PDB file of C-alpha atoms and ligand atoms in Angstrom:
ATOM      1  CA  UNK A 854     -15.656 -13.776  -5.160  1.00 46.00           C
ATOM      2  CA  UNK A 855     -13.497 -14.520  -8.468  1.00 44.00           C
ATOM      3  CA  UNK A 856     -15.769 -14.047 -11.306  1.00 48.00           C
ATOM      4  CA  UNK A 857     -16.172 -16.656 -13.761  1.00 38.00           C
ATOM      5  CA  UNK A 858     -16.192 -16.046 -17.539  1.00 35.00           C
ATOM      6  CA  UNK A 859     -19.384 -17.804 -17.648  1.00 37.00           C
ATOM      7  CA  UNK A 860     -21.237 -15.625 -15.193  1.00 39.00           C
ATOM      8  CA  UNK A 861     -19.626 -12.659 -16.957  1.00 39.00           C
ATOM      9  CA  UNK A 862     -21.017 -13.641 -20.148  1.00 40.00           C
ATOM     10  CA  UNK A 863     -24.497 -14.531 -18.812  1.00 43.00           C
ATOM     11  CA  UNK A 864     -24.714 -11.353 -16.870  1.00 41.00           C
ATOM     12  CA  UNK A 865     -23.878  -9.387 -19.915  1.00 38.00           C
ATOM     13  CA  UNK A 866     -26.166 -11.297 -22.195  1.00 43.00           C
ATOM     14  CA  UNK A 867     -29.117 -10.913 -20.021  1.00 44.00           C
ATOM     15  CA  UNK A 868     -28.288  -7.299 -19.270  1.00 41.00           C
ATOM     16  CA  UNK A 869     -28.163  -7.847 -15.525  1.00 44.00           C
ATOM     17  CA  UNK A 870     -25.000  -5.947 -15.174  1.00 44.00           C
ATOM     18  CA  UNK A 871     -22.055  -4.508 -17.101  1.00 42.00           C
ATOM     19  CA  UNK A 872     -19.683  -7.205 -18.255  1.00 41.00           C
ATOM     20  CA  UNK A 873     -16.953  -7.321 -15.748  1.00 44.00           C
ATOM     21  CA  UNK A 874     -13.474  -9.010 -15.931  1.00 48.00           C
ATOM     22  CA  UNK A 875     -11.166 -10.103 -13.179  1.00 91.00           C
ATOM     23  CA  UNK A 876      -9.473  -6.659 -12.291  1.00 96.00           C
ATOM     24  CA  UNK A 877     -10.379  -4.981  -9.991  1.00 96.00           C
ATOM     25  CA  UNK A 878     -10.166  -8.017  -7.852  1.00 96.00           C
ATOM     26  CA  UNK A 879     -12.917  -7.171  -5.511  1.00 95.00           C
ATOM     27  CA  UNK A 880     -16.055  -5.608  -6.564  1.00 93.00           C
ATOM     28  CA  UNK A 881     -18.430  -5.988  -3.557  1.00 93.00           C
ATOM     29  CA  UNK A 882     -16.296  -3.563  -1.410  1.00 96.00           C
ATOM     30  CA  UNK A 883     -13.960  -0.872  -2.129  1.00 97.00           C
ATOM     31  CA  UNK A 884     -10.286  -1.422  -1.475  1.00 98.00           C
ATOM     32  CA  UNK A 885      -7.311   0.968  -1.829  1.00 98.00           C
ATOM     33  CA  UNK A 886      -3.549   1.389  -0.900  1.00 98.00           C
ATOM     34  CA  UNK A 887      -2.693  -2.456  -1.259  1.00 98.00           C
ATOM     35  CA  UNK A 888      -0.049  -3.844   1.023  1.00 98.00           C
ATOM     36  CA  UNK A 889       0.911  -7.496   0.213  1.00 98.00           C
ATOM     37  CA  UNK A 890       2.932  -9.848   2.477  1.00 98.00           C
ATOM     38  CA  UNK A 891       4.340 -13.132   1.210  1.00 98.00           C
ATOM     39  CA  UNK A 892       4.242 -15.515   4.062  1.00 98.00           C
ATOM     40  CA  UNK A 893       5.351 -19.114   3.153  1.00 97.00           C
ATOM     41  CA  UNK A 894       2.696 -20.375   0.416  1.00 98.00           C
ATOM     42  CA  UNK A 895       0.279 -17.430   1.166  1.00 98.00           C
ATOM     43  CA  UNK A 896       0.056 -13.840  -0.008  1.00 98.00           C
ATOM     44  CA  UNK A 897      -1.725 -11.746   2.485  1.00 98.00           C
ATOM     45  CA  UNK A 898      -3.143  -8.705   1.054  1.00 98.00           C
ATOM     46  CA  UNK A 899      -3.913  -5.832   3.283  1.00 98.00           C
ATOM     47  CA  UNK A 900      -6.070  -2.785   1.988  1.00 98.00           C
ATOM     48  CA  UNK A 901      -7.621   0.494   2.985  1.00 98.00           C
ATOM     49  CA  UNK A 902     -11.245   0.439   2.848  1.00 98.00           C
ATOM     50  CA  UNK A 903     -12.908   3.347   0.913  1.00 98.00           C
ATOM     51  CA  UNK A 904     -16.369   4.144   1.896  1.00 97.00           C
ATOM     52  CA  UNK A 905     -17.119   7.576   0.682  1.00 96.00           C
ATOM     53  CA  UNK A 906     -20.826   8.044  -0.003  1.00 93.00           C
ATOM     54  CA  UNK A 907     -20.006  11.177  -1.971  1.00 88.00           C
ATOM     55  CA  UNK A 908     -17.236  10.798  -4.594  1.00 87.00           C
ATOM     56  CA  UNK A 909     -16.632  14.562  -4.756  1.00 86.00           C
ATOM     57  CA  UNK A 910     -15.827  15.221  -1.125  1.00 93.00           C
ATOM     58  CA  UNK A 911     -12.993  13.343   0.499  1.00 96.00           C
ATOM     59  CA  UNK A 912     -11.710  10.010   1.646  1.00 97.00           C
ATOM     60  CA  UNK A 913     -13.954   8.162   4.093  1.00 97.00           C
ATOM     61  CA  UNK A 914     -11.797   5.266   5.472  1.00 98.00           C
ATOM     62  CA  UNK A 915     -12.308   3.690   8.997  1.00 98.00           C
ATOM     63  CA  UNK A 916     -10.594   0.191   8.947  1.00 98.00           C
ATOM     64  CA  UNK A 917      -8.178  -2.036   6.970  1.00 98.00           C
ATOM     65  CA  UNK A 918      -9.347  -5.252   5.398  1.00 98.00           C
ATOM     66  CA  UNK A 919      -7.440  -8.475   4.922  1.00 98.00           C
ATOM     67  CA  UNK A 920      -7.507 -10.915   2.086  1.00 98.00           C
ATOM     68  CA  UNK A 921      -5.345 -14.066   1.263  1.00 98.00           C
ATOM     69  CA  UNK A 922      -4.472 -16.112  -1.764  1.00 97.00           C
ATOM     70  CA  UNK A 923      -2.264 -19.199  -2.502  1.00 97.00           C
ATOM     71  CA  UNK A 924      -2.355 -18.626  -6.370  1.00 96.00           C
ATOM     72  CA  UNK A 925      -2.989 -14.717  -6.829  1.00 96.00           C
ATOM     73  CA  UNK A 926      -6.158 -15.628  -8.607  1.00 94.00           C
ATOM     74  CA  UNK A 927      -8.674 -16.872  -5.911  1.00 94.00           C
ATOM     75  CA  UNK A 928      -8.782 -14.720  -2.718  1.00 96.00           C
ATOM     76  CA  UNK A 929     -10.319 -15.500   0.550  1.00 97.00           C
ATOM     77  CA  UNK A 930     -11.882 -12.648   2.459  1.00 97.00           C
ATOM     78  CA  UNK A 931     -10.840 -12.037   6.062  1.00 98.00           C
ATOM     79  CA  UNK A 932     -12.772  -8.841   7.033  1.00 97.00           C
ATOM     80  CA  UNK A 933     -11.517  -5.868   8.953  1.00 98.00           C
ATOM     81  CA  UNK A 934      -8.266  -6.424  10.954  1.00 98.00           C
ATOM     82  CA  UNK A 935      -8.274  -2.997  12.832  1.00 98.00           C
ATOM     83  CA  UNK A 936      -9.895   0.258  13.112  1.00 98.00           C
ATOM     84  CA  UNK A 937      -8.041   3.631  13.032  1.00 98.00           C
ATOM     85  CA  UNK A 938      -9.666   4.528  16.417  1.00 98.00           C
ATOM     86  CA  UNK A 939      -8.231   1.276  17.968  1.00 98.00           C
ATOM     87  CA  UNK A 940      -5.240   3.430  18.320  1.00 98.00           C
ATOM     88  CA  UNK A 941      -6.632   5.283  21.368  1.00 98.00           C
ATOM     89  CA  UNK A 942      -4.676   8.567  20.397  1.00 98.00           C
ATOM     90  CA  UNK A 943      -5.980   8.505  16.809  1.00 98.00           C
ATOM     91  CA  UNK A 944      -9.316  10.268  15.688  1.00 98.00           C
ATOM     92  CA  UNK A 945      -9.719   8.088  12.443  1.00 98.00           C
ATOM     93  CA  UNK A 946      -8.498   8.310   8.803  1.00 98.00           C
ATOM     94  CA  UNK A 947      -7.357   4.621   8.013  1.00 98.00           C
ATOM     95  CA  UNK A 948      -5.070   5.564   5.396  1.00 98.00           C
ATOM     96  CA  UNK A 949      -2.158   3.629   3.655  1.00 98.00           C
ATOM     97  CA  UNK A 950      -0.549   0.699   5.690  1.00 98.00           C
ATOM     98  CA  UNK A 951       2.244  -2.001   5.380  1.00 98.00           C
ATOM     99  CA  UNK A 952       2.168  -5.244   7.238  1.00 98.00           C
ATOM    100  CA  UNK A 953       5.543  -7.014   7.791  1.00 98.00           C
ATOM    101  CA  UNK A 954       6.587 -10.305   9.661  1.00 98.00           C
ATOM    102  CA  UNK A 955       9.603 -10.255  12.028  1.00 97.00           C
ATOM    103  CA  UNK A 956      10.352 -12.595  14.805  1.00 94.00           C
ATOM    104  CA  UNK A 957       7.062 -14.682  14.126  1.00 97.00           C
ATOM    105  CA  UNK A 958       5.048 -11.561  14.713  1.00 98.00           C
ATOM    106  CA  UNK A 959       3.020  -9.368  12.326  1.00 98.00           C
ATOM    107  CA  UNK A 960       3.700  -5.858  12.534  1.00 98.00           C
ATOM    108  CA  UNK A 961       1.058  -3.342  10.950  1.00 99.00           C
ATOM    109  CA  UNK A 962       2.481   0.108  10.265  1.00 99.00           C
ATOM    110  CA  UNK A 963      -0.284   2.573   9.227  1.00 98.00           C
ATOM    111  CA  UNK A 964      -1.388   6.258   8.603  1.00 98.00           C
ATOM    112  CA  UNK A 965      -4.127   7.670  10.956  1.00 98.00           C
ATOM    113  CA  UNK A 966      -4.897  11.206  12.052  1.00 98.00           C
ATOM    114  CA  UNK A 967      -3.808  12.006  15.578  1.00 98.00           C
ATOM    115  CA  UNK A 968      -5.823  13.734  18.221  1.00 98.00           C
ATOM    116  CA  UNK A 969      -5.184  17.550  19.079  1.00 98.00           C
ATOM    117  CA  UNK A 970      -2.359  16.491  21.271  1.00 98.00           C
ATOM    118  CA  UNK A 971      -0.372  16.063  18.237  1.00 98.00           C
ATOM    119  CA  UNK A 972      -2.483  17.486  15.366  1.00 98.00           C
ATOM    120  CA  UNK A 973      -2.064  16.121  11.871  1.00 98.00           C
ATOM    121  CA  UNK A 974      -1.296  12.685  10.475  1.00 98.00           C
ATOM    122  CA  UNK A 975       0.845  10.179  12.123  1.00 98.00           C
ATOM    123  CA  UNK A 976       2.099   6.738  11.866  1.00 98.00           C
ATOM    124  CA  UNK A 977       1.110   3.963  14.276  1.00 98.00           C
ATOM    125  CA  UNK A 978       2.395   0.395  14.768  1.00 99.00           C
ATOM    126  CA  UNK A 979       0.150  -2.395  15.790  1.00 99.00           C
ATOM    127  CA  UNK A 980       1.232  -6.082  16.485  1.00 98.00           C
ATOM    128  CA  UNK A 981      -0.486  -9.550  16.422  1.00 98.00           C
ATOM    129  CA  UNK A 982       0.673 -13.114  16.520  1.00 98.00           C
ATOM    130  CA  UNK A 983      -1.514 -13.885  13.641  1.00 98.00           C
ATOM    131  CA  UNK A 984      -1.804 -12.180  10.064  1.00 98.00           C
ATOM    132  CA  UNK A 985      -5.678 -11.665  10.610  1.00 98.00           C
ATOM    133  CA  UNK A 986      -5.214 -10.223  14.190  1.00 97.00           C
ATOM    134  CA  UNK A 987      -6.341  -9.310  16.684  1.00 96.00           C
ATOM    135  CA  UNK A 988      -3.998  -6.450  16.358  1.00 98.00           C
ATOM    136  CA  UNK A 989      -3.163  -4.088  19.319  1.00 98.00           C
ATOM    137  CA  UNK A 990      -1.296  -0.834  19.399  1.00 98.00           C
ATOM    138  CA  UNK A 991       2.247  -2.009  20.038  1.00 98.00           C
ATOM    139  CA  UNK A 992       3.492   1.438  21.570  1.00 98.00           C
ATOM    140  CA  UNK A 993       0.424   3.225  23.037  1.00 98.00           C
ATOM    141  CA  UNK A 994       1.593   6.277  21.188  1.00 98.00           C
ATOM    142  CA  UNK A 995       2.316   7.198  17.509  1.00 98.00           C
ATOM    143  CA  UNK A 996       5.702   6.271  16.116  1.00 98.00           C
ATOM    144  CA  UNK A 997       5.875   9.375  13.927  1.00 98.00           C
ATOM    145  CA  UNK A 998       3.773  12.564  14.695  1.00 98.00           C
ATOM    146  CA  UNK A 999       3.281  15.556  12.271  1.00 97.00           C
ATOM    147  CA  UNK A1000       5.622  17.819  14.204  1.00 97.00           C
ATOM    148  CA  UNK A1001       8.510  15.313  13.699  1.00 98.00           C
ATOM    149  CA  UNK A1002       8.362  16.074  10.073  1.00 97.00           C
ATOM    150  CA  UNK A1003       8.762  19.624   8.964  1.00 93.00           C
ATOM    151  CA  UNK A1004       9.888  19.406   5.496  1.00 91.00           C
ATOM    152  CA  UNK A1005       6.593  20.725   4.085  1.00 95.00           C
ATOM    153  CA  UNK A1006       3.930  22.809   5.611  1.00 95.00           C
ATOM    154  CA  UNK A1007       1.274  20.098   5.287  1.00 97.00           C
ATOM    155  CA  UNK A1008       0.223  18.047   8.117  1.00 97.00           C
ATOM    156  CA  UNK A1009       0.162  14.897   5.930  1.00 97.00           C
ATOM    157  CA  UNK A1010       3.740  14.899   4.922  1.00 97.00           C
ATOM    158  CA  UNK A1011       4.475  11.859   7.265  1.00 97.00           C
ATOM    159  CA  UNK A1012       1.829   9.275   5.452  1.00 98.00           C
ATOM    160  CA  UNK A1013       2.159   5.977   3.769  1.00 98.00           C
ATOM    161  CA  UNK A1014       4.802   3.769   5.749  1.00 99.00           C
ATOM    162  CA  UNK A1015       6.580   1.231   3.967  1.00 99.00           C
ATOM    163  CA  UNK A1016       8.867  -1.133   5.754  1.00 98.00           C
ATOM    164  CA  UNK A1017      12.015  -2.969   4.368  1.00 98.00           C
ATOM    165  CA  UNK A1018      13.671  -5.725   6.512  1.00 98.00           C
ATOM    166  CA  UNK A1019      17.237  -6.308   5.479  1.00 98.00           C
ATOM    167  CA  UNK A1020      18.594  -9.971   5.433  1.00 97.00           C
ATOM    168  CA  UNK A1021      20.466  -9.110   8.796  1.00 97.00           C
ATOM    169  CA  UNK A1022      17.111  -7.981  10.332  1.00 98.00           C
ATOM    170  CA  UNK A1023      17.873  -4.368  10.073  1.00 98.00           C
ATOM    171  CA  UNK A1024      14.594  -2.576   9.487  1.00 98.00           C
ATOM    172  CA  UNK A1025      13.991   0.777   7.750  1.00 99.00           C
ATOM    173  CA  UNK A1026      10.635   2.701   7.200  1.00 99.00           C
ATOM    174  CA  UNK A1027      10.196   4.665   4.192  1.00 99.00           C
ATOM    175  CA  UNK A1028       7.325   7.379   4.131  1.00 98.00           C
ATOM    176  CA  UNK A1029       6.183  10.623   3.271  1.00 98.00           C
ATOM    177  CA  UNK A1030       4.172  13.050   1.088  1.00 98.00           C
ATOM    178  CA  UNK A1031       5.937  15.431  -1.299  1.00 98.00           C
ATOM    179  CA  UNK A1032       9.100  14.980   0.887  1.00 98.00           C
ATOM    180  CA  UNK A1033      10.180  11.306   0.764  1.00 98.00           C
ATOM    181  CA  UNK A1034      11.955  10.072   3.973  1.00 98.00           C
ATOM    182  CA  UNK A1035      13.205   7.092   5.674  1.00 98.00           C
ATOM    183  CA  UNK A1036      14.340   6.136   9.121  1.00 98.00           C
ATOM    184  CA  UNK A1037      15.758   3.192  10.768  1.00 98.00           C
ATOM    185  CA  UNK A1038      13.828   1.295  13.409  1.00 98.00           C
ATOM    186  CA  UNK A1039      15.086  -0.340  16.554  1.00 98.00           C
ATOM    187  CA  UNK A1040      15.103  -4.242  16.566  1.00 98.00           C
ATOM    188  CA  UNK A1041      11.876  -3.972  18.768  1.00 98.00           C
ATOM    189  CA  UNK A1042      10.032  -2.520  15.574  1.00 98.00           C
ATOM    190  CA  UNK A1043       8.446   0.193  17.752  1.00 98.00           C
ATOM    191  CA  UNK A1044      11.064   2.948  18.152  1.00 98.00           C
ATOM    192  CA  UNK A1045      13.001   5.109  15.919  1.00 98.00           C
ATOM    193  CA  UNK A1046      16.897   4.299  15.657  1.00 98.00           C
ATOM    194  CA  UNK A1047      18.295   7.554  14.573  1.00 98.00           C
ATOM    195  CA  UNK A1048      17.242  10.569  12.616  1.00 98.00           C
ATOM    196  CA  UNK A1049      14.704  10.803   9.800  1.00 98.00           C
ATOM    197  CA  UNK A1050      16.467  11.435   6.536  1.00 98.00           C
ATOM    198  CA  UNK A1051      15.290  12.829   3.241  1.00 98.00           C
ATOM    199  CA  UNK A1052      15.622  10.982   0.005  1.00 98.00           C
ATOM    200  CA  UNK A1053      16.677  12.494  -3.256  1.00 98.00           C
ATOM    201  CA  UNK A1054      14.226  11.181  -5.898  1.00 98.00           C
ATOM    202  CA  UNK A1055      12.390  13.286  -8.606  1.00 98.00           C
ATOM    203  CA  UNK A1056       8.632  13.874  -8.876  1.00 98.00           C
ATOM    204  CA  UNK A1057       7.866  12.375  -5.585  1.00 98.00           C
ATOM    205  CA  UNK A1058       4.171  12.578  -4.419  1.00 98.00           C
ATOM    206  CA  UNK A1059       3.523   9.658  -1.964  1.00 98.00           C
ATOM    207  CA  UNK A1060       3.184   5.947  -1.564  1.00 98.00           C
ATOM    208  CA  UNK A1061       6.890   4.627  -1.226  1.00 98.00           C
ATOM    209  CA  UNK A1062       7.466   1.062  -1.528  1.00 99.00           C
ATOM    210  CA  UNK A1063      10.999  -0.891  -1.408  1.00 99.00           C
ATOM    211  CA  UNK A1064      11.583  -4.233  -2.858  1.00 98.00           C
ATOM    212  CA  UNK A1065      14.962  -5.985  -3.526  1.00 98.00           C
ATOM    213  CA  UNK A1066      15.556  -8.220  -6.633  1.00 98.00           C
ATOM    214  CA  UNK A1067      19.032  -9.885  -6.755  1.00 97.00           C
ATOM    215  CA  UNK A1068      21.560  -7.307  -5.359  1.00 98.00           C
ATOM    216  CA  UNK A1069      19.223  -4.254  -6.373  1.00 98.00           C
ATOM    217  CA  UNK A1070      16.920  -2.383  -4.223  1.00 98.00           C
ATOM    218  CA  UNK A1071      13.974  -0.652  -6.032  1.00 99.00           C
ATOM    219  CA  UNK A1072      12.069   2.304  -4.504  1.00 99.00           C
ATOM    220  CA  UNK A1073       8.746   2.752  -6.172  1.00 99.00           C
ATOM    221  CA  UNK A1074       6.427   5.662  -5.542  1.00 99.00           C
ATOM    222  CA  UNK A1075       3.556   7.795  -6.709  1.00 98.00           C
ATOM    223  CA  UNK A1076       4.904  10.535  -8.709  1.00 98.00           C
ATOM    224  CA  UNK A1077       3.274  13.730 -10.513  1.00 98.00           C
ATOM    225  CA  UNK A1078      -0.410  14.474  -9.894  1.00 98.00           C
ATOM    226  CA  UNK A1079      -2.570  13.018 -10.985  1.00 98.00           C
ATOM    227  CA  UNK A1080      -0.447  10.129  -9.822  1.00 98.00           C
ATOM    228  CA  UNK A1081       1.700   7.630 -11.923  1.00 98.00           C
ATOM    229  CA  UNK A1082       4.110   5.280 -10.495  1.00 98.00           C
ATOM    230  CA  UNK A1083       7.825   6.029 -10.878  1.00 99.00           C
ATOM    231  CA  UNK A1084      10.842   4.036  -9.517  1.00 99.00           C
ATOM    232  CA  UNK A1085      14.381   4.432  -8.699  1.00 99.00           C
ATOM    233  CA  UNK A1086      17.026   1.889  -8.015  1.00 98.00           C
ATOM    234  CA  UNK A1087      20.264   1.545  -5.829  1.00 98.00           C
ATOM    235  CA  UNK A1088      22.744  -0.866  -4.593  1.00 98.00           C
ATOM    236  CA  UNK A1089      22.281   0.100  -1.195  1.00 98.00           C
ATOM    237  CA  UNK A1090      19.113   0.614   1.034  1.00 98.00           C
ATOM    238  CA  UNK A1091      20.762   3.951   1.840  1.00 98.00           C
ATOM    239  CA  UNK A1092      20.972   5.050  -1.875  1.00 98.00           C
ATOM    240  CA  UNK A1093      21.981   7.032  -3.864  1.00 98.00           C
ATOM    241  CA  UNK A1094      18.810   6.228  -5.924  1.00 98.00           C
ATOM    242  CA  UNK A1095      19.105   6.320  -9.675  1.00 98.00           C
ATOM    243  CA  UNK A1096      15.702   7.444 -11.255  1.00 98.00           C
ATOM    244  CA  UNK A1097      14.311   4.683 -13.586  1.00 98.00           C
ATOM    245  CA  UNK A1098      11.345   6.416 -14.934  1.00 98.00           C
ATOM    246  CA  UNK A1099       7.699   5.748 -14.968  1.00 98.00           C
ATOM    247  CA  UNK A1100       6.580   2.187 -14.072  1.00 98.00           C
ATOM    248  CA  UNK A1101       2.716   2.611 -14.117  1.00 98.00           C
ATOM    249  CA  UNK A1102       0.544   5.181 -15.896  1.00 98.00           C
ATOM    250  CA  UNK A1103      -2.333   6.968 -14.142  1.00 97.00           C
ATOM    251  CA  UNK A1104      -4.529   4.168 -12.919  1.00 95.00           C
ATOM    252  CA  UNK A1105      -7.852   5.311 -14.177  1.00 91.00           C
ATOM    253  CA  UNK A1106     -10.953   7.127 -12.568  1.00 95.00           C
ATOM    254  CA  UNK A1107      -8.988   8.329  -9.698  1.00 97.00           C
ATOM    255  CA  UNK A1108      -5.950  10.682  -9.123  1.00 97.00           C
ATOM    256  CA  UNK A1109      -4.165   8.558  -6.442  1.00 98.00           C
ATOM    257  CA  UNK A1110      -1.971   5.466  -7.548  1.00 97.00           C
ATOM    258  CA  UNK A1111      -0.567   3.245  -4.887  1.00 98.00           C
ATOM    259  CA  UNK A1112       1.438   0.072  -5.579  1.00 98.00           C
ATOM    260  CA  UNK A1113       2.745  -2.959  -3.807  1.00 98.00           C
ATOM    261  CA  UNK A1114       5.258  -5.283  -5.418  1.00 99.00           C
ATOM    262  CA  UNK A1115       5.990  -8.794  -4.468  1.00 98.00           C
ATOM    263  CA  UNK A1116       7.829 -12.006  -5.721  1.00 98.00           C
ATOM    264  CA  UNK A1117       5.521 -15.246  -5.181  1.00 98.00           C
ATOM    265  CA  UNK A1118       6.255 -18.471  -6.429  1.00 97.00           C
ATOM    266  CA  UNK A1119       8.732 -17.373  -9.006  1.00 97.00           C
ATOM    267  CA  UNK A1120       6.418 -14.433 -10.543  1.00 98.00           C
ATOM    268  CA  UNK A1121       6.649 -10.818  -9.763  1.00 98.00           C
ATOM    269  CA  UNK A1122       3.429  -8.886  -9.226  1.00 98.00           C
ATOM    270  CA  UNK A1123       2.348  -5.423  -9.256  1.00 98.00           C
ATOM    271  CA  UNK A1124      -0.656  -4.597  -7.106  1.00 98.00           C
ATOM    272  CA  UNK A1125      -2.292  -1.220  -7.373  1.00 98.00           C
ATOM    273  CA  UNK A1126      -5.709   0.549  -7.243  1.00 98.00           C
ATOM    274  CA  UNK A1127      -7.866   2.025  -9.856  1.00 98.00           C
ATOM    275  CA  UNK A1128     -11.527   3.842  -9.562  1.00 97.00           C
ATOM    276  CA  UNK A1129     -12.722   1.345 -12.274  1.00 93.00           C
ATOM    277  CA  UNK A1130     -15.466  -0.769 -10.451  1.00 93.00           C
ATOM    278  CA  UNK A1131     -18.839  -0.444 -12.246  1.00 91.00           C
ATOM    279  CA  UNK A1132     -22.001   0.218 -10.272  1.00 92.00           C
ATOM    280  CA  UNK A1133     -23.240  -3.096  -8.682  1.00 87.00           C
ATOM    281  CA  UNK A1134     -26.848  -2.985  -7.524  1.00 90.00           C
ATOM    282  CA  UNK A1135     -27.105  -0.532  -4.627  1.00 90.00           C
ATOM    283  CA  UNK A1136     -23.227   0.107  -4.604  1.00 92.00           C
ATOM    284  CA  UNK A1137     -22.333   3.094  -6.563  1.00 93.00           C
ATOM    285  CA  UNK A1138     -19.543   3.167  -9.213  1.00 94.00           C
ATOM    286  CA  UNK A1139     -15.958   3.446  -8.137  1.00 96.00           C
ATOM    287  CA  UNK A1140     -14.004   6.731  -8.440  1.00 96.00           C
ATOM    288  CA  UNK A1141     -11.462   8.909  -6.751  1.00 96.00           C
ATOM    289  CA  UNK A1142     -12.581   8.118  -3.308  1.00 97.00           C
ATOM    290  CA  UNK A1143     -13.942   4.646  -4.064  1.00 97.00           C
ATOM    291  CA  UNK A1144     -10.955   2.808  -5.136  1.00 98.00           C
ATOM    292  CA  UNK A1145     -10.522  -0.907  -6.089  1.00 98.00           C
ATOM    293  CA  UNK A1146      -7.414  -3.116  -5.955  1.00 98.00           C
ATOM    294  CA  UNK A1147      -6.107  -4.794  -9.066  1.00 98.00           C
ATOM    295  CA  UNK A1148      -2.843  -6.910  -9.722  1.00 98.00           C
ATOM    296  CA  UNK A1149      -0.826  -7.520 -12.881  1.00 98.00           C
ATOM    297  CA  UNK A1150       2.385  -9.260 -13.510  1.00 98.00           C
ATOM    298  CA  UNK A1151       5.721  -7.208 -13.148  1.00 98.00           C
ATOM    299  CA  UNK A1152       8.590  -7.951 -15.499  1.00 98.00           C
ATOM    300  CA  UNK A1153      12.314  -6.990 -15.514  1.00 98.00           C
ATOM    301  CA  UNK A1154      14.536  -6.048 -18.407  1.00 98.00           C
ATOM    302  CA  UNK A1155      17.706  -8.038 -18.578  1.00 98.00           C
ATOM    303  CA  UNK A1156      19.696  -4.935 -17.372  1.00 98.00           C
ATOM    304  CA  UNK A1157      17.506  -4.899 -14.215  1.00 98.00           C
ATOM    305  CA  UNK A1158      15.290  -1.920 -15.157  1.00 98.00           C
ATOM    306  CA  UNK A1159      11.577  -2.593 -14.700  1.00 98.00           C
ATOM    307  CA  UNK A1160       9.137  -2.824 -17.667  1.00 98.00           C
ATOM    308  CA  UNK A1161       6.228  -0.478 -17.558  1.00 98.00           C
ATOM    309  CA  UNK A1162       3.264  -2.344 -16.054  1.00 98.00           C
ATOM    310  CA  UNK A1163       0.460  -3.142 -18.582  1.00 98.00           C
ATOM    311  CA  UNK A1164      -2.682  -2.599 -16.554  1.00 98.00           C
ATOM    312  CA  UNK A1165      -5.483  -5.217 -17.731  1.00 96.00           C
ATOM    313  CA  UNK A1166      -9.095  -6.049 -17.058  1.00 94.00           C
ATOM    314  CA  UNK A1167      -8.152  -9.716 -17.248  1.00 94.00           C
ATOM    315  CA  UNK A1168      -5.738  -9.629 -14.062  1.00 95.00           C
ATOM    316  CA  UNK A1169      -3.769 -12.801 -13.541  1.00 94.00           C
ATOM    317  CA  UNK A1170      -4.434 -15.820 -15.746  1.00 86.00           C
TER     318      UNK A1170
HETATM  319  O1  FUB B 431      -5.909   6.458   0.804  1.00 61.77           O
HETATM  320  C1  FUB B 431      -5.346   7.634   1.357  1.00 61.77           C
HETATM  321  C2  FUB B 431      -4.290   8.084   0.580  1.00 61.77           C
HETATM  322  O2  FUB B 431      -4.584   8.201  -0.900  1.00 61.77           O
HETATM  323  C3  FUB B 431      -3.094   7.364   0.609  1.00 61.77           C
HETATM  324  O3  FUB B 431      -2.387   7.657   1.743  1.00 61.77           O
HETATM  325  C4  FUB B 431      -2.253   7.804  -0.529  1.00 61.77           C
HETATM  326  O4  FUB B 431      -1.143   7.172  -0.828  1.00 61.77           O
HETATM  327  C5  FUB B 431      -3.324   7.682  -1.540  1.00 61.77           C
HETATM  328  O5  FUB B 431      -3.632   6.643  -2.149  1.00 61.77           O
END
């Protein structure tokens, strides 16, 4: 899967395919909305799976894919971990997700479209003893349904769950489109523990992600449209959040931008998607509904602010 420079050069010389470098990471399948989990010496990378035959219509996403790496350079493919319709109450739309580990179980929070009993998008939660599944619906019903979030008229204002687990085990879910929100989860991970609260951050579109470095919490999110990634920071998971500016520019050949930030073996990484895969044989080129995951390093300034990400084709070297 990892492309070697020799192969790239040979292909280019023979005119067999465009010269390709190491971002996007996967070229044989379209991957979107990355969510990475550091688990011991392994990074688990979960992605949506773009399959749109027509790049001008809409997303077509049925399942979620898993990959793993021990060095962020070579990746092993594990295939689909779950389909949207494995939630019996869902009709499809396997949108953005987030995997976390708690109490030796893997908890998969994800966006799907609910059936007509609760029309609109919803958040489901599935659980497994293994990072590659099998995953099963942990509740038998949605954790959040559209009518629980009335901050915008859109039925997709409750998408893109991102989980943050405090050192004491308290767990929060950040989510939303246009109206950023968070809510505490009960220790059982499958029930809300209190009200859904709005967050005050500028330019928010979607794709919230929370990480912590030292004593500082960072809330990154897709902002503006076409989307860039902005971020805010705080000394508390509850805010207030101080806007830090733009972290990543428009990712290229797609209006969406969706990030995952991890620290692994002493290095911070910014994982995102672009529409940048060239055509491969029968596979069409990437684009707005055919996205591909990429990774570049993330660096901090001495004052704790984040340096703007430099998106590269080389990826991690
Ligand atoms: O993949 C479908 C949607 O596109 C996600 O929910 C958003 O974050 C955007 O990436």
